[in-house]
Short mmCIF file of C-alpha atoms in Angstrom, two decimals:
data_model
loop_
_atom_site.label_atom_id
_atom_site.label_comp_id
_atom_site.label_asym_id
_atom_site.label_seq_id
_atom_site.Cartn_x
_atom_site.Cartn_y
_atom_site.Cartn_z
CA ASP A 1 107.34 91.31 113.53
CA GLY A 2 104.65 92.87 111.32
CA GLY A 3 105.51 95.63 108.96
CA ILE A 4 106.60 96.84 105.56
CA THR A 5 109.97 96.14 104.10
CA GLN A 6 111.61 97.92 101.22
CA SER A 7 114.79 96.84 99.57
CA PRO A 8 117.38 97.87 98.94
CA LYS A 9 117.89 100.94 101.14
CA TYR A 10 120.21 102.55 98.56
CA LEU A 11 120.18 101.87 94.83
CA PHE A 12 122.45 103.23 92.14
CA ARG A 13 121.73 102.93 88.42
CA LYS A 14 122.99 104.30 85.16
CA GLU A 15 120.75 106.49 83.10
CA GLY A 16 118.72 104.48 80.55
CA GLN A 17 118.32 101.43 82.77
CA ASN A 18 115.04 100.23 84.24
CA VAL A 19 115.12 99.49 87.94
CA THR A 20 112.61 97.70 90.20
CA LEU A 21 112.06 98.67 93.82
CA SER A 22 110.72 96.04 96.16
CA CYS A 23 107.89 96.52 98.71
CA GLU A 24 106.55 93.71 100.86
CA GLN A 25 104.05 93.81 103.74
CA ASN A 26 102.98 91.11 106.18
CA LEU A 27 100.15 93.19 107.73
CA ASN A 28 97.46 91.53 105.59
CA HIS A 29 96.58 94.98 104.28
CA ASP A 30 94.43 95.34 101.19
CA ALA A 31 95.81 98.62 99.87
CA MET A 32 99.35 99.64 98.99
CA TYR A 33 100.87 102.88 97.78
CA TRP A 34 104.04 104.25 96.23
CA TYR A 35 105.19 107.78 96.89
CA ARG A 36 108.11 109.85 95.67
CA GLN A 37 109.81 112.40 97.94
CA ASP A 38 112.30 114.98 96.70
CA PRO A 39 114.59 116.92 99.08
CA GLY A 40 112.67 119.25 101.35
CA GLN A 41 109.38 118.28 99.72
CA GLY A 42 106.27 116.43 100.64
CA LEU A 43 105.13 113.09 99.28
CA ARG A 44 103.71 112.72 95.78
CA LEU A 45 101.59 109.68 94.90
CA ILE A 46 102.90 107.58 92.03
CA TYR A 47 100.59 104.57 91.99
CA TYR A 48 98.24 102.86 94.35
CA SER A 49 96.46 99.56 94.59
CA GLN A 50 93.30 99.01 96.58
CA ILE A 51 93.06 95.27 95.93
CA VAL A 52 95.06 92.50 94.33
CA ASN A 53 95.32 92.60 90.54
CA ASP A 54 94.12 96.20 90.39
CA PHE A 55 95.98 99.51 90.57
CA GLN A 56 95.46 103.17 89.69
CA LYS A 57 97.71 105.98 88.59
CA GLY A 58 98.50 108.70 91.13
CA ASP A 59 99.59 112.26 90.38
CA ILE A 60 103.01 111.45 88.83
CA ALA A 61 102.70 108.01 87.24
CA GLU A 62 104.52 108.86 83.99
CA GLY A 63 107.74 106.84 83.68
CA TYR A 64 106.74 104.32 86.33
CA SER A 65 104.97 100.96 86.29
CA VAL A 66 103.65 98.61 88.98
CA SER A 67 102.09 95.21 89.46
CA ARG A 68 99.99 93.72 92.25
CA GLU A 69 99.93 89.97 91.67
CA LYS A 70 100.06 89.14 95.37
CA LYS A 71 98.45 90.85 98.31
CA GLU A 72 101.74 91.25 100.15
CA SER A 73 103.83 92.59 97.26
CA PHE A 74 103.70 95.82 95.22
CA PRO A 75 106.88 96.32 93.23
CA LEU A 76 107.62 99.62 91.46
CA THR A 77 109.63 99.79 88.25
CA VAL A 78 111.29 103.06 87.39
CA THR A 79 111.67 103.03 83.62
CA SER A 80 114.13 104.90 81.45
CA ALA A 81 111.19 107.15 80.43
CA GLN A 82 111.20 108.80 83.86
CA LYS A 83 113.04 112.07 83.23
CA ASN A 84 114.32 112.71 86.73
CA PRO A 85 114.29 109.42 88.71
CA THR A 86 116.74 110.32 91.46
CA ALA A 87 114.59 110.55 94.61
CA PHE A 88 113.54 108.88 97.85
CA TYR A 89 110.81 106.32 97.28
CA LEU A 90 108.36 105.30 99.99
CA CYS A 91 105.92 102.43 100.05
CA ALA A 92 102.91 102.34 102.32
CA SER A 93 99.90 100.21 103.10
CA THR A 94 96.51 100.52 104.73
CA ALA A 95 94.10 97.92 106.03
CA SER A 96 91.45 99.03 103.59
CA GLY A 97 91.32 100.72 100.24
CA ARG A 98 89.45 103.55 101.95
CA ALA A 99 92.68 105.38 102.77
CA ALA A 100 90.88 108.36 104.20
CA PHE A 101 89.70 106.32 107.19
CA TYR A 102 92.84 104.39 108.07
CA GLU A 103 96.40 105.19 109.04
CA GLN A 104 99.09 104.39 106.52
CA TYR A 105 102.02 102.24 107.51
CA PHE A 106 105.25 103.21 105.77
CA GLY A 107 108.33 101.26 104.86
CA PRO A 108 111.84 102.66 105.52
CA GLY A 109 112.24 103.91 101.92
CA THR A 110 114.65 103.34 99.07
CA ARG A 111 116.95 106.11 97.96
CA LEU A 112 117.51 105.84 94.22
CA THR A 113 120.36 107.65 92.51
CA VAL A 114 120.58 107.62 88.73
CA THR A 115 123.70 108.99 87.07
CA SER B 1 97.22 118.10 93.15
CA GLN B 2 98.02 119.89 96.41
CA GLN B 3 95.52 119.57 99.22
CA GLY B 4 97.23 120.22 102.53
CA GLU B 5 99.82 122.96 103.03
CA GLU B 6 101.74 123.36 106.27
CA ASP B 7 102.90 126.52 107.92
CA PRO B 8 105.55 127.40 108.91
CA GLN B 9 107.94 125.54 106.60
CA ALA B 10 110.55 125.44 109.35
CA LEU B 11 110.43 125.96 113.08
CA SER B 12 113.27 126.07 115.63
CA ILE B 13 112.58 126.07 119.35
CA GLN B 14 114.28 125.29 122.67
CA GLU B 15 113.62 122.08 124.55
CA GLY B 16 110.66 122.45 126.88
CA GLU B 17 108.87 124.98 124.66
CA ASN B 18 105.68 124.23 122.75
CA ALA B 19 105.62 123.85 118.99
CA THR B 20 102.61 124.65 116.83
CA MET B 21 102.26 123.70 113.20
CA ASN B 22 99.33 124.57 110.95
CA CYS B 23 97.79 122.89 107.93
CA SER B 24 95.35 124.43 105.47
CA TYR B 25 93.44 122.53 102.81
CA LYS B 26 91.18 123.38 99.92
CA THR B 27 88.27 120.96 99.60
CA SER B 28 85.96 119.21 102.05
CA ILE B 29 87.46 116.19 103.80
CA ASN B 30 86.39 113.08 105.61
CA ASN B 31 89.40 113.00 107.93
CA LEU B 32 92.75 114.67 108.40
CA GLN B 33 95.87 112.88 109.50
CA TRP B 34 99.23 113.99 110.90
CA TYR B 35 102.47 112.10 110.29
CA ARG B 36 106.04 112.47 111.47
CA GLN B 37 109.19 111.73 109.51
CA ASN B 38 112.67 111.47 110.98
CA SER B 39 115.44 112.33 108.52
CA GLY B 40 115.87 109.66 105.87
CA ARG B 41 113.15 107.41 107.27
CA GLY B 42 109.60 106.45 106.51
CA LEU B 43 106.61 108.31 107.93
CA VAL B 44 104.96 107.39 111.18
CA HIS B 45 101.30 108.03 111.83
CA LEU B 46 100.55 110.36 114.76
CA ILE B 47 96.82 111.18 114.81
CA LEU B 48 93.69 110.88 112.69
CA ILE B 49 90.97 113.47 113.34
CA ARG B 50 87.55 113.04 111.79
CA SER B 51 85.70 115.89 110.12
CA ASN B 52 83.09 115.93 112.92
CA GLU B 53 85.72 116.24 115.66
CA ARG B 54 87.19 119.51 116.78
CA GLU B 55 90.04 118.40 118.98
CA LYS B 56 92.00 115.24 119.72
CA HIS B 57 94.82 114.46 122.15
CA SER B 58 97.52 111.83 122.17
CA GLY B 59 100.15 112.14 124.90
CA ARG B 60 101.92 115.47 124.35
CA LEU B 61 100.16 115.99 120.98
CA ARG B 62 97.02 118.04 120.52
CA VAL B 63 95.36 118.37 117.17
CA THR B 64 92.55 120.74 116.34
CA LEU B 65 90.37 120.88 113.26
CA ASP B 66 88.32 123.80 112.01
CA THR B 67 86.35 122.69 108.96
CA SER B 68 84.84 126.17 108.48
CA LYS B 69 88.34 127.56 107.96
CA LYS B 70 89.62 124.39 106.35
CA SER B 71 92.56 124.28 108.71
CA SER B 72 94.17 122.09 111.35
CA SER B 73 96.90 122.63 113.88
CA LEU B 74 99.29 120.24 115.64
CA LEU B 75 100.57 121.29 119.02
CA ILE B 76 103.51 119.51 120.66
CA THR B 77 103.82 120.44 124.30
CA ALA B 78 107.00 120.39 126.36
CA SER B 79 109.10 119.55 123.32
CA ARG B 80 112.13 117.29 123.52
CA ALA B 81 115.19 117.03 121.30
CA ALA B 82 113.78 113.70 120.08
CA ASP B 83 110.81 115.57 118.59
CA THR B 84 113.13 116.97 115.92
CA ALA B 85 111.61 115.75 112.67
CA SER B 86 109.41 116.83 109.77
CA TYR B 87 105.68 116.83 110.32
CA PHE B 88 103.11 116.37 107.54
CA CYS B 89 99.39 116.69 107.35
CA ALA B 90 97.46 114.49 104.95
CA THR B 91 93.96 114.92 103.70
CA ASP B 92 91.72 112.76 101.55
CA GLU B 93 91.12 114.02 98.05
CA ASP B 94 88.81 111.03 97.77
CA THR B 95 88.37 108.10 100.11
CA GLY B 96 90.91 106.01 98.23
CA LYS B 97 94.03 108.10 98.68
CA LEU B 98 95.75 110.73 100.80
CA ILE B 99 97.34 113.97 99.70
CA PHE B 100 100.32 115.04 101.77
CA GLY B 101 101.43 118.64 102.38
CA GLN B 102 104.98 119.90 102.04
CA GLY B 103 105.67 119.51 105.73
CA THR B 104 107.01 121.57 108.63
CA THR B 105 110.62 120.85 109.67
CA LEU B 106 110.91 121.14 113.45
CA GLN B 107 114.24 121.50 115.23
CA VAL B 108 114.24 121.28 119.00
CA LYS B 109 117.49 122.49 120.49
CA PRO B 110 118.67 120.82 123.71
#
């Protein structure tokens, strides 16, 4: 079964703690993306990576960090510097870094609650 | 940055009726994509329409693109209760990433 997995589905953390969200794909895709979705809102791009060992900031990168050491993995760390981290986080991938020309495949999402 | 914006924000129809959602964007694009999201899930790709295409069909879905008006529409014909979801358009701010609109929430009543 090819696809994108995100774990865990629900995550609870105390304010001030860093937390890492997992994203793995076995589609052999070059590019991977992290989005944040707030209730009733669209998706906002946090970080993206078009190739292994390289990544770029999206529109709302402050308070987040990523790594892309392996093609299949793109973990997202939500740091204590993120002012309002409670949200639904979605990971996606495309076959090529030219996202405009390819469909994005999404994982099931991780709902993070910070209290 | 906000590229695509959907209209209406919410739509409620009866099963069997057609549903039309619109998307407007600001800058020139290479392609425009439509996605669907069931509540609490990830997005699923529906259709990609290229900037040199005017219309595209997939099953009960029909997408149009008017680059002169910088707008696109998604038509779902003969809607079903299972079509209840949020629908998003996505445009390319540059070739490396997509910008998603706020979405249209569609409710299809049985």
